[in-house]
Each structure stands twice: as C-alpha cells, then as structure tokens.
Coordinates of C-alpha atoms and ligand atoms in Angstrom, one line a residue:
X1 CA 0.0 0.0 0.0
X2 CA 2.8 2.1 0.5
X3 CA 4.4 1.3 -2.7
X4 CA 0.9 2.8 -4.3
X5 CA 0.8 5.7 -2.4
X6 CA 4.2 6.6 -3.0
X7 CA 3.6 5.9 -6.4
X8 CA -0.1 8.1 -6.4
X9 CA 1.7 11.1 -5.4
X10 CA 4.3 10.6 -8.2
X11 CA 1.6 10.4 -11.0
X12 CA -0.7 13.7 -9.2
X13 CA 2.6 15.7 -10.3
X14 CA 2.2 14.4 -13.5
X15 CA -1.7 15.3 -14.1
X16 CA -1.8 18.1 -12.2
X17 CA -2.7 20.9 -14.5
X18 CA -3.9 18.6 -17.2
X19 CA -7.7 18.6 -18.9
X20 CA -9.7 15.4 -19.9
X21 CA -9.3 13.8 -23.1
X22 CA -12.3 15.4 -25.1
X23 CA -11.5 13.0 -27.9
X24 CA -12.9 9.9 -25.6
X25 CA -16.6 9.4 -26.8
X26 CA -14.9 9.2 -29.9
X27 CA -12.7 6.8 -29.3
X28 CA -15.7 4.5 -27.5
X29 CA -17.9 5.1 -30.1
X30 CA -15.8 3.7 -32.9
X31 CA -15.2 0.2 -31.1
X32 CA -18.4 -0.3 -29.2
X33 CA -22.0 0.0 -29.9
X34 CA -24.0 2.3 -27.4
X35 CA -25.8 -1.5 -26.0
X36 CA -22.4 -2.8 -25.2
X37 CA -21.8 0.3 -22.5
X38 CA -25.9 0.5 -21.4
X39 CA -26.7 -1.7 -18.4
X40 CA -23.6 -3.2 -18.0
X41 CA -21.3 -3.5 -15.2
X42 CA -18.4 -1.8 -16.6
X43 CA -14.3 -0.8 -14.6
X44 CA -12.2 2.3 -15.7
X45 CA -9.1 0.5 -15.1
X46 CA -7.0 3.6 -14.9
X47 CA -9.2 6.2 -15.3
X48 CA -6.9 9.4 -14.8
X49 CA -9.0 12.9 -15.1
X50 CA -12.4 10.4 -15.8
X51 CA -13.1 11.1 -19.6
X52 CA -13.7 7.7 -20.4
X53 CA -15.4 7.3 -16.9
X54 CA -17.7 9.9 -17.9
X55 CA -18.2 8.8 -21.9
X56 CA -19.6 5.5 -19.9
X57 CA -21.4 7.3 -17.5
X58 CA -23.1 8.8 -20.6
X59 CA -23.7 5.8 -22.1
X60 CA -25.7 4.7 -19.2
X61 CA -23.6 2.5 -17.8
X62 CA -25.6 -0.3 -15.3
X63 CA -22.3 0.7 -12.7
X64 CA -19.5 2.3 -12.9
X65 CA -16.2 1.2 -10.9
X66 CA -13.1 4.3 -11.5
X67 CA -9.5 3.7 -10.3
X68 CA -6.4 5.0 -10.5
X69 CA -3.2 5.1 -8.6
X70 CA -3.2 8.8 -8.3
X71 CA -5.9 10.0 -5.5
X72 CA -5.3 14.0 -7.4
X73 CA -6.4 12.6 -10.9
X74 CA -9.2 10.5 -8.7
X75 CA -10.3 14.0 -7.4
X76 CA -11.1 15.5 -10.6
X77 CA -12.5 12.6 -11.9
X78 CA -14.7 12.5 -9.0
X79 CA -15.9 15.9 -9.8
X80 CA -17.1 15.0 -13.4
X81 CA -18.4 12.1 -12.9
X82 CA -20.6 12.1 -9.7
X83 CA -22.1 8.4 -10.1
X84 CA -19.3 6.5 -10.7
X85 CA -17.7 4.5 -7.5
X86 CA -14.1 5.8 -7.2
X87 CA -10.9 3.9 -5.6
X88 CA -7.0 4.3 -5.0
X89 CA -5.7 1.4 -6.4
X90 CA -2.7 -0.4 -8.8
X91 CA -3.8 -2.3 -12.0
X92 CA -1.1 -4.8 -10.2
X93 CA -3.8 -5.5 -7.6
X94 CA -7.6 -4.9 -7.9
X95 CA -9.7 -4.9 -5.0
X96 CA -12.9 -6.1 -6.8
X97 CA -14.0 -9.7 -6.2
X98 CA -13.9 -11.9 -9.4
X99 CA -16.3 -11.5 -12.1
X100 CA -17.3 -8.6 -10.8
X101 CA -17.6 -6.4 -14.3
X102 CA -18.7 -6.9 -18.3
X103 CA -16.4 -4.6 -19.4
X104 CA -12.9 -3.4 -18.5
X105 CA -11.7 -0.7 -20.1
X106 CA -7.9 0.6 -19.8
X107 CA -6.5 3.1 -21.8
X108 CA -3.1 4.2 -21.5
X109 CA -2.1 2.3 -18.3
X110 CA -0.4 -1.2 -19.1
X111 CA 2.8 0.3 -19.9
X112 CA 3.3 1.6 -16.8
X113 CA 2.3 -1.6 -14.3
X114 CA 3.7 -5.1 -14.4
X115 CA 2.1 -6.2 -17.4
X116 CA 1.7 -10.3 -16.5
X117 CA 0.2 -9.0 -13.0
X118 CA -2.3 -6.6 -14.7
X119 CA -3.6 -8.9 -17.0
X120 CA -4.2 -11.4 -14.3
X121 CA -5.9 -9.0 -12.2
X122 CA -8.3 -7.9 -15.3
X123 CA -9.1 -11.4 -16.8
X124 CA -10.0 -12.4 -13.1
X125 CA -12.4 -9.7 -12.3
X126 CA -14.1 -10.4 -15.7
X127 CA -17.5 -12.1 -15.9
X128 CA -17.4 -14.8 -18.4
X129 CA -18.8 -13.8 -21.9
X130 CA -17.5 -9.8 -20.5
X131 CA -14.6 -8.2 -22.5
X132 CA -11.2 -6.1 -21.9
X133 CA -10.4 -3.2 -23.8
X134 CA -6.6 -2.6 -23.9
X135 CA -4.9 0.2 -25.1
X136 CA -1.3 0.4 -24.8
X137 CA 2.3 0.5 -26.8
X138 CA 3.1 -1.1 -29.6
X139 CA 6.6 -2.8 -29.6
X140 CA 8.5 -1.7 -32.3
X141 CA 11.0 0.6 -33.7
X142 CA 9.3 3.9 -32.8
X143 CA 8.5 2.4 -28.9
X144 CA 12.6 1.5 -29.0
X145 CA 13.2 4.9 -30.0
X146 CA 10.8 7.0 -27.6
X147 CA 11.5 4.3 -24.6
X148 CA 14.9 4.6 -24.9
X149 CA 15.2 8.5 -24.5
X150 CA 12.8 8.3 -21.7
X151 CA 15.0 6.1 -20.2
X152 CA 17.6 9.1 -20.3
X153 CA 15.4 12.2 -19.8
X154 CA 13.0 10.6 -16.7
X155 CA 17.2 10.6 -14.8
X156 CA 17.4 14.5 -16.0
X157 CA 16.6 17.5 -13.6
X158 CA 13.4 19.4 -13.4
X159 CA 15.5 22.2 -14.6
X160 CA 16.1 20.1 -17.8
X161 CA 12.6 18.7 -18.3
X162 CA 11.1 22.0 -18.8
X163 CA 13.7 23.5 -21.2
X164 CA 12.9 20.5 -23.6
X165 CA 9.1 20.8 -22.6
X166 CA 9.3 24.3 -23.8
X167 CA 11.4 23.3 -27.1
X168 CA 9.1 20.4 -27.5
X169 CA 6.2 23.2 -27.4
X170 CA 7.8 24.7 -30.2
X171 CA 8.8 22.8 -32.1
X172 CA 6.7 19.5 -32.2
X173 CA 3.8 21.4 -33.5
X174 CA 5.8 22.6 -36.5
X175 CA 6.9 19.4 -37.2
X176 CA 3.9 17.2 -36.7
X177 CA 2.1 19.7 -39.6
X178 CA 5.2 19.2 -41.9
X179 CA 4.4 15.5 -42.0
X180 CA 0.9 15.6 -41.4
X181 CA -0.4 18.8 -43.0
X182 CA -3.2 19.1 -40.2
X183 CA -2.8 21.5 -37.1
X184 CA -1.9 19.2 -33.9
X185 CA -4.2 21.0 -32.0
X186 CA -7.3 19.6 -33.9
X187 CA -5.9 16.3 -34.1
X188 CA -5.8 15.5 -30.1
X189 CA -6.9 17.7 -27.1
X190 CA -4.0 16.4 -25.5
X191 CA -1.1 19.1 -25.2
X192 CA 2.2 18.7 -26.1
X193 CA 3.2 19.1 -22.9
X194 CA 1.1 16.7 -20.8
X195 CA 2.0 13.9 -23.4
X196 CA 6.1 14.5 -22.7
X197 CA 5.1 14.4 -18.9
X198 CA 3.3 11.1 -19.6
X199 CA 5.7 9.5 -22.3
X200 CA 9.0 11.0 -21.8
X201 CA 9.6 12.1 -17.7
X202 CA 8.1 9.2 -16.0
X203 CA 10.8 7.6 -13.6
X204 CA 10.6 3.7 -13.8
X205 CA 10.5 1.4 -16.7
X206 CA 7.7 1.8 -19.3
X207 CA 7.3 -1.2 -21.3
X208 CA 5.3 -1.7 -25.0
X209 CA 4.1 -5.0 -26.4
X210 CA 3.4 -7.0 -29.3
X211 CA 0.0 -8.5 -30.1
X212 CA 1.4 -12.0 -29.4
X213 CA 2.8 -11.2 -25.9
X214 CA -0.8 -9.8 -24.9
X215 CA -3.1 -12.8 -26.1
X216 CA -0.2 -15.2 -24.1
X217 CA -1.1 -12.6 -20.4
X218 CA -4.8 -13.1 -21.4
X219 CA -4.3 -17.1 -21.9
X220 CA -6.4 -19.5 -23.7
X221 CA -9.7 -18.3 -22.2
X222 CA -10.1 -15.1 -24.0
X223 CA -10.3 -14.4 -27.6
X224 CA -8.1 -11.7 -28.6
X225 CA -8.8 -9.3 -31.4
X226 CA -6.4 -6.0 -32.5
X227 CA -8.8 -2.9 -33.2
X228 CA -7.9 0.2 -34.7
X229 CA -9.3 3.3 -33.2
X230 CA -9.4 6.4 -34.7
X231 CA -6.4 7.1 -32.3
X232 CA -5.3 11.0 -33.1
X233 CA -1.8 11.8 -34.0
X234 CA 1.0 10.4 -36.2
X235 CA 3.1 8.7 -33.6
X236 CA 0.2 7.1 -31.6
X237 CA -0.8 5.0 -35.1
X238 CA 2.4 3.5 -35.3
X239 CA 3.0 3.2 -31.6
X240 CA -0.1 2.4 -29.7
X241 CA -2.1 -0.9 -29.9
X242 CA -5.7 -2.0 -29.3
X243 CA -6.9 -5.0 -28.2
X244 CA -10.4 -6.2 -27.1
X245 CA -10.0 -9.4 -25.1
X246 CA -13.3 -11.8 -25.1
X247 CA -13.6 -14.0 -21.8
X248 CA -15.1 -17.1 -23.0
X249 CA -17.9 -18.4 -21.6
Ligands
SAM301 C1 -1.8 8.3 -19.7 S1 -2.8 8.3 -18.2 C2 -4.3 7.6 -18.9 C3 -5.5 8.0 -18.0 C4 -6.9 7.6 -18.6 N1 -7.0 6.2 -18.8 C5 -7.1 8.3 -19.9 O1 -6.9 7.7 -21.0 O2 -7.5 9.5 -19.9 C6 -2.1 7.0 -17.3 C7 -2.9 6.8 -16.0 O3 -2.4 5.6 -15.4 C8 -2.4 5.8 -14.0 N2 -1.5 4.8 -13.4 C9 -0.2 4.7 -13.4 N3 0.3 3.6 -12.8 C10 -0.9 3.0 -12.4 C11 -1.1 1.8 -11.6 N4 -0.1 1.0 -11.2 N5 -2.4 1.4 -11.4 C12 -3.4 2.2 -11.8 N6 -3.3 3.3 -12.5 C13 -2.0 3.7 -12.7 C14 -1.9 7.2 -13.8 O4 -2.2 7.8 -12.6 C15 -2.6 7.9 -15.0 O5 -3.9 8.4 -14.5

C-alpha cells in the first residue's frame, strides 16, 4: 500500500494541470456500440482525469467502478463524474472480487504496471462472456526509439525537463504539420506538454508490447482481437495498440 501511495503522489505531479481527453466518446464510439456500454457493469481501469469514466457514464452504464493510482487525478475525476464508484488502487492488484464487471476498459495504463500482474488481475475480475479493452504500446521501432530517450530524460533534472518541454512546445507542433499537413491542436486535445510528462519524464520502466505477448497474459480463455481506433496523431498509429479481449464463456 505504501508502494501505491508513493507511487499516487508521483503520477498527481504528472496530471496536475492537465484537462480530460475530449476525444474519448470518440474513441468508445468507434469500437463499441451504445448497448455494449448500457446496463452493463463496466471498470475504468486507470481512469486518470475520468473522460472515459464519464463517456460510460453517458452511455448509461448499469455501474461504474473508477480507479487510478493517483488520489489527485481520482479527485477530478470525481468531480465530473458524480455516479461513478471511485478507488485508489494499482492495476497490479484490484480490489474487486472476481467477475465482478462486463467490461474493463484501460487506456493508456499497461505500460506503466507489471504487465503479466495486470492482465491477471483484469481477466479475473471479468465475468465470463465480459470483454477487456486494452490500449497500450506497440513494440517496435518507434517504442525502441521513444522508450529509450525516456530512459535518459526521466534521470534528468526538473530544470532540464522544462527546457525540452518548452522546445518540445515549439517545435513538435511545426513538425507534426510538416508530416501531417493538419494543425496538432485539432488532431488531439492532449497538449504537447502533458504527453512529454506522460511518455518522456516518468521515472521507472515503461514497457510496449506486441499483439502476441498480450493474447499469451490473457491465456487460452479469451479471444483476442487488435482494433484500430481512430487514435489521433501520427506517432500514436504506429506506436499504440488496441486489443479487445473476449472471456469465454
Ligand atoms: C496516460 S494516463 C491515462 C488516463 C486515462 N485512462 C485516460 O486515458 O484518460 C495514465 C494513468 O495511469 C495511472 N496509473 C499509473 N500507474 C498505475 C497503476 N499501477 N495502477 C493504476 N493506475 C496507474 C496514472 O495515474 C494515470 O492516470
């Protein structure tokens, strides 16, 4: 528990400041119909600031189960999205009882967590017949590349971290319309500088995963699937994956 909290207080740095993902409806809408959300039992496995927590919430949700390892994101969250039962805890460890839920959505969290504890934890609060939505990194050359200089800018001083965050702001922007020839800003409601918090300053390990290594966490009781949601920038097509996770019956 200690090890959470400590851990908690490390990601309300990193949120603190930041807005919801507006983009999340979106995102839910492209993978699920509106019945596969309505009346169900569903867990925000990681739910940060709440947007997905309050897309389900939208969706009429039967109940809605938040958590997150950081009590600060857990106290906006709470704010948007009054009906949803909230908890501190690690994707590592859930406290739910199994088969609790028909849905468990994560986005954005696996890379951070021991990835073979996680899955464990989601496939056994499952219900069978329920489903796990995964969103995560995509081994490859790009995740080598970014995961590598995190490795060396998460050891670098605060000092350090906000002279390339202020670069970054500069600069990324220009680039990412050379290649794209579409204004960042319209592409994601996530700032520039929230995503280099998140990707590039966060002490510890972050891992990324091929489609293989995630169907061998779920085991032979799921049937695993890759999606592709309309995910919005250049680097996250080539660097995130999707999976939705079937629990047989
Ligand atoms: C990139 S954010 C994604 C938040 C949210 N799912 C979204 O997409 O808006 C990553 C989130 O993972 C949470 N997190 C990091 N380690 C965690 C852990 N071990 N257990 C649960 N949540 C964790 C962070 O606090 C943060 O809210």
């Amino acid at each position: 528990m200690a090890h959470t909290e400590r851990e908690g207080r490390y990601w309300d740095k990193i949120t603190e400041g930041a807005e919801p993902f507006r983009e999340a409806g979106e995102l839910v809408a492209s993978l699920f119909p509106v019945e596969a959300i309505q009346g169900k039992d569903i867990l925000d496995a990681g739910c940060g600031l709440g947007a997905y927590s309050a897309t389900m919430a939208a969706l009429n949700a039967q109940t809605l189960s938040s958590f997150d390892i950081s009590i600060g994101s857990l106290r906006q969250a709470k704010a948007s999205v009054p009906n949803a039962h909230f908890a501190q805890a690690s994707l590592s460890q859930l406290p739910y009882p199994a088969e609790s839920f028909d849905m468990v959505w994560s986005w954005g969290v696996l890379h951070y967590v021991d990835a073979p504890l996680a899955l464990h934890e989601i496939a056994r609060v499952l219900k069978p017949g329920g489903v796990a939505v995964i969103h995560t990194l995509r081994k490859g050359a790009w995740a080598s590349l970014e995961l590598g200089t995190a490795r060396l800018l998460s050891k670098t001083p605060n000092w350090m971290q906000e002279l390339i965050t202020a670069t970054g702001e500069r600069t990324i922007p220009l680039a990412v319309q050379l290649v794209t020839r579409h204004d960042p800003a319209v592409q994601t409601s996530k700032t520039i500088r929230q995503k280099l918090k998140e990707r590039l300053f966060v002490p510890g390990d972050i891992r990324a995963f091929s489609f293989n290594e995630l169907c061998e966490g779920f085991g032979d009781g799921f049937e695993v699937r890759e999606a592709y949601p309309p995910v919005p920038d250049l680097l996250n097509r080539h660097m995130s994956i999707t999976l939705i996770a079937h629990k047989r019956l």
